[in-house]
Coordinates of C-alpha atoms in Angstrom, one line a residue:
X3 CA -45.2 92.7 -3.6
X4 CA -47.0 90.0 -5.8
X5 CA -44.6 90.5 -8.7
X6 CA -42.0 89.1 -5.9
X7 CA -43.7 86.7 -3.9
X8 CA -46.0 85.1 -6.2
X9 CA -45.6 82.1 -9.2
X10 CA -49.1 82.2 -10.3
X11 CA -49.2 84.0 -14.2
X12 CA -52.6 85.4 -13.5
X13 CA -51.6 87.5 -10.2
X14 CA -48.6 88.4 -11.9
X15 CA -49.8 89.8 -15.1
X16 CA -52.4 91.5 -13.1
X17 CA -49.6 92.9 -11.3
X18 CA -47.4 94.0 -13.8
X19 CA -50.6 95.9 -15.9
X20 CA -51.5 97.9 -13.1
X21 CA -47.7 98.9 -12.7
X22 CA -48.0 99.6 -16.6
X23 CA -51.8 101.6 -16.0
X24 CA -50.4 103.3 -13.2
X25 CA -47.0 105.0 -15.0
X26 CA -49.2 105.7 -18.0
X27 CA -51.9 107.4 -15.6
X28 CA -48.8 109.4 -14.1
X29 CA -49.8 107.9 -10.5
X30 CA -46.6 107.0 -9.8
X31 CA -43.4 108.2 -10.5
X32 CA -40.8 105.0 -9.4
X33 CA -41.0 102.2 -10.2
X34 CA -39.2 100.0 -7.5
X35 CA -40.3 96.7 -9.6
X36 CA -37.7 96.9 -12.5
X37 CA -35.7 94.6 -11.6
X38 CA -38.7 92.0 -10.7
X39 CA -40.4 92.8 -14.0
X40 CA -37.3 92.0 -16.2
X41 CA -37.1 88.5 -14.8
X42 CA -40.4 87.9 -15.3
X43 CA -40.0 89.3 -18.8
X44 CA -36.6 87.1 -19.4
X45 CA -38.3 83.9 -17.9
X46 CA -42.0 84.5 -18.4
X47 CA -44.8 81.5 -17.0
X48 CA -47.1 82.7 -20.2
X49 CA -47.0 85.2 -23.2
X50 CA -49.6 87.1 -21.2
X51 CA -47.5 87.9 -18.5
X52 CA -44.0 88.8 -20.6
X53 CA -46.5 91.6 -22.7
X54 CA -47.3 92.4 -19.2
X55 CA -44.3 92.9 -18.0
X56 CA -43.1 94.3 -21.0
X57 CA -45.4 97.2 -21.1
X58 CA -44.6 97.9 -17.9
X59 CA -41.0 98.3 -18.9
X60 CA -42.2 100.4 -21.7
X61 CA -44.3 102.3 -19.5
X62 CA -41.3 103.4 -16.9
X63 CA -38.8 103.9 -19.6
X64 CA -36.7 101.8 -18.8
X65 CA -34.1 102.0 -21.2
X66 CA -32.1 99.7 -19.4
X67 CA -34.5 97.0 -20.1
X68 CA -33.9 97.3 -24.2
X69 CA -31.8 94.3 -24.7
X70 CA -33.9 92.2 -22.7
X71 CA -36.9 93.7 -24.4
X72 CA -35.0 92.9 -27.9
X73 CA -35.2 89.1 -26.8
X74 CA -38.3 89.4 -25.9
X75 CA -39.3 90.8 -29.2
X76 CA -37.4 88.6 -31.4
X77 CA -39.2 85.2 -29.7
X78 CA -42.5 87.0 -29.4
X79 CA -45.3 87.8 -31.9
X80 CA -46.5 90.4 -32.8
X81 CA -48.7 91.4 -30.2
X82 CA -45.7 91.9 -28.0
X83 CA -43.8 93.3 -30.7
X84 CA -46.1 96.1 -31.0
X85 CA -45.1 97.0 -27.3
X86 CA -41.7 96.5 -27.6
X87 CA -40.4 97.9 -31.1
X88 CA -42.2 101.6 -31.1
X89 CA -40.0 101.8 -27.9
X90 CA -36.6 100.7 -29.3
X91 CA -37.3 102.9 -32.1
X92 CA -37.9 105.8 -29.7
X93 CA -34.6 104.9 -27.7
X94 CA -33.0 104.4 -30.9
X95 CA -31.5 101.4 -29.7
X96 CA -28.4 100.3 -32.4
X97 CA -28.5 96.7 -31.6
X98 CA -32.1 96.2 -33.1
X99 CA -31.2 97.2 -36.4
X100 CA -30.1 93.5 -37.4
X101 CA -33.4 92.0 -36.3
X102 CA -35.1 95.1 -38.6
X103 CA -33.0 94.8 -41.7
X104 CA -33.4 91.2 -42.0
X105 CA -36.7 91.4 -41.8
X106 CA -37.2 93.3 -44.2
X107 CA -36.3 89.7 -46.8
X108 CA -38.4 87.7 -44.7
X109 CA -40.7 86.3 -47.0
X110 CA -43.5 85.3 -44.9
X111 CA -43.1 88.0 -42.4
X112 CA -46.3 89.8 -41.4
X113 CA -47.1 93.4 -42.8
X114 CA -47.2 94.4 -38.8
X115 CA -44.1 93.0 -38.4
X116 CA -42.6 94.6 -41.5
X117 CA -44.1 97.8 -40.6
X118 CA -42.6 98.2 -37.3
X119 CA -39.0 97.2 -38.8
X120 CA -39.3 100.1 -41.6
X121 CA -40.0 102.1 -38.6
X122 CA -37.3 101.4 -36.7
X123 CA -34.8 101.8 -39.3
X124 CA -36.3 105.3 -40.2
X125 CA -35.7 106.0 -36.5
X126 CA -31.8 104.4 -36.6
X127 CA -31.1 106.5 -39.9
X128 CA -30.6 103.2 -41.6
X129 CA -29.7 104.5 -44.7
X130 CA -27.6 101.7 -45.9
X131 CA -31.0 99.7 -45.6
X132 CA -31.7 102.4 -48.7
X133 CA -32.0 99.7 -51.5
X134 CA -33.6 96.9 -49.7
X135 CA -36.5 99.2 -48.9
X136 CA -36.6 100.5 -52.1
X137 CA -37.1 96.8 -53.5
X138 CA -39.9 96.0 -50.7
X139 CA -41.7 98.7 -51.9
X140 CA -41.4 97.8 -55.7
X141 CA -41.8 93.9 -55.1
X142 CA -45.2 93.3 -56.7
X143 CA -45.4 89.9 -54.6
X144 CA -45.4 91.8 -51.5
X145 CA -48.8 93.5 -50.1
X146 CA -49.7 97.0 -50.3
X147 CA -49.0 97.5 -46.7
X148 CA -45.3 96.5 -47.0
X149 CA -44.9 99.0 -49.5
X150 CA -46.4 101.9 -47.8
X151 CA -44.5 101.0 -44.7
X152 CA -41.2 100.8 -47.1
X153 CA -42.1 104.4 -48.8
X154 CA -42.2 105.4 -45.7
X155 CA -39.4 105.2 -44.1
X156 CA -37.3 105.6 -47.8
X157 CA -39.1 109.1 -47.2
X158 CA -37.6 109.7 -43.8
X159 CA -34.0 108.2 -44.8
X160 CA -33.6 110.1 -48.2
X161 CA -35.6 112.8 -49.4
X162 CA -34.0 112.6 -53.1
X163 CA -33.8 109.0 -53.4
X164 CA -37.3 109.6 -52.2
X165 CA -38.9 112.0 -54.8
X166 CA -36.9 110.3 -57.5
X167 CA -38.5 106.9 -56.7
X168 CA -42.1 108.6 -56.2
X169 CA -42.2 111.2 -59.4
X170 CA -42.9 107.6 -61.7
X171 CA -45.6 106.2 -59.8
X172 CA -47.3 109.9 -59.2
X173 CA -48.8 108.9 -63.4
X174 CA -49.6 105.7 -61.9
X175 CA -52.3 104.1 -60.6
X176 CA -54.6 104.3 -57.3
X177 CA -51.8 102.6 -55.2
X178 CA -48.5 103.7 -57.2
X179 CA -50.1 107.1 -56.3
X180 CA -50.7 106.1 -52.9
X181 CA -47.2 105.5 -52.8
X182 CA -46.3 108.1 -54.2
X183 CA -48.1 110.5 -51.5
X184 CA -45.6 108.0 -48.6
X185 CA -42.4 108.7 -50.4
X186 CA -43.0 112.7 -50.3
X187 CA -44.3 113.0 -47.1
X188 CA -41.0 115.2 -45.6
X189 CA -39.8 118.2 -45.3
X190 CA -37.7 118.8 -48.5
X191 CA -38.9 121.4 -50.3
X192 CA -38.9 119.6 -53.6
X193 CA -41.1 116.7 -52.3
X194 CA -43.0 119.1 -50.6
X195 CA -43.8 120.9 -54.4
X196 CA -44.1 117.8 -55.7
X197 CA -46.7 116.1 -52.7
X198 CA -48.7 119.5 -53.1
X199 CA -49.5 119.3 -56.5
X200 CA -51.1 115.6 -55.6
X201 CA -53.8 118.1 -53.5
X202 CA -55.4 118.2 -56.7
X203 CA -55.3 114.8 -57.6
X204 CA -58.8 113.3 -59.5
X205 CA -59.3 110.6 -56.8
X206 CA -60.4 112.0 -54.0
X207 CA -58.4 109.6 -51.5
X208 CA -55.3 110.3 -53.0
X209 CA -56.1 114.5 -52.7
X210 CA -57.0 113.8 -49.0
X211 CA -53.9 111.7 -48.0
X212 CA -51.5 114.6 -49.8
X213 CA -53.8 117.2 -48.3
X214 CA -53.3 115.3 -44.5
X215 CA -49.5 115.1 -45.6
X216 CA -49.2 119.1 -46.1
X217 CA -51.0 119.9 -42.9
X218 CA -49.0 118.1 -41.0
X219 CA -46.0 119.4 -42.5
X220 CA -46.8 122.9 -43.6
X221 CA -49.7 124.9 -42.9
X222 CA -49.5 127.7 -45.1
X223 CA -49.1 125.5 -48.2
X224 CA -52.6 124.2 -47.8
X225 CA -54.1 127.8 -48.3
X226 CA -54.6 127.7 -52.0
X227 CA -56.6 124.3 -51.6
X228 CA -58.9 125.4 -49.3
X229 CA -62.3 127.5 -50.3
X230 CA -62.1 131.3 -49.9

């Protein structure tokens, strides 16, 4: 009722994150307010109440709500973007690949913002965004969080291109190893080999990340690394 009747931004982003509490809390099942939350959301009195009413949307899956949550993404920052973009990628929603790809050669983009993109794309099979991730990750003028988020996804898109990019930096250094450890996290069985043998790595943080990798991955791998 207040996310209908009432103008004031305080009531309704009350409002629309105890619709969002109460979907993730499974206390309700429908969601009546859809169609009052995406106005809100496509004219919204503050930021507060569009992440509101955004999360809702999230919340009760409404899939319906993508473009408009799109919009809402592309004018927002990132604080509604991190509502938003994990759910596009999960929906696997075509039209936000544009807004991901040219992020990707935004120079002052944030590493949040870049991260969620590489995401996404891993979730559209983006592979054509293949060689613009692959220079994000190599650009030495871009953080180390860019990269990882780039190796990432390059691992998700394309095993080989993957392992061929990663079996350089593996005689690297500290963070070309890092990276190294991103790119071969899948299931191919040559990266697999290849992100095993890192177990054994010198640096301990390295070991641990490949180690994590594996586990996740495959279980019985890890056997020989582990005390008898």
């Amino acid at each position: 009722r207040i996310l209908r009747e009432s103008d004031d931004p305080e009531l309704l982003e009350v409002a629309a994150r105890s619709v969002a509490r109460m979907l993730r809390e499974n206390l309700v099942r429908d969601v009546p307010s859809i169609a009052v939350l995406q106005q809100h959301l496509a004219d919204p009195p503050t930021d507060s109440v569009a992440h509101a009413c955004a999360l809702a949307l999230v919340e009760a899956d409404a899939r319906e709500s993508a473009e408009l949550l799109l919009k809402a993404s592309v004018r927002g920052n990132d604080e509604i973007r991190l509502v938003i973009e994990p759910a596009l990628a999960h929906w696997k929603f075509p039209p936000a690949l544009e807004l991901w790809a040219a992020r990707l050669k935004e120079p002052f983009a944030t590493q949040t913002s870049v991260r969620l993109a590489c995401e996404g794309l891993a979730a559209l099979q983006a592979k054509d965004q293949l060689n613009d991730l692959t220079t994000l990750m190599l650009n030495p003028s871009e953080s180390f969080g860019k990269h990882f988020a780039a190796a990432s996804a390059i691992a998700k898109l394309d095993p080989a291109h993957a392992l061929q990019q990663a079996l350089p930096l593996m005689k690297g250094d500290i963070a070309n190893r890092l990276l190294a450890t991103a790119l071969l996290t899948n299931s191919d069985p040559a990266c697999l080999t290849e992100l095993t043998r890192m177990c054994a790595d010198s640096e301990d943080g390295i070991a641990s990340a490949a180690l994590a990798a594996v586990l996740r991955i495959d279980l019985p791998r890890l056997q020989e690394h582990l005390p008898t």
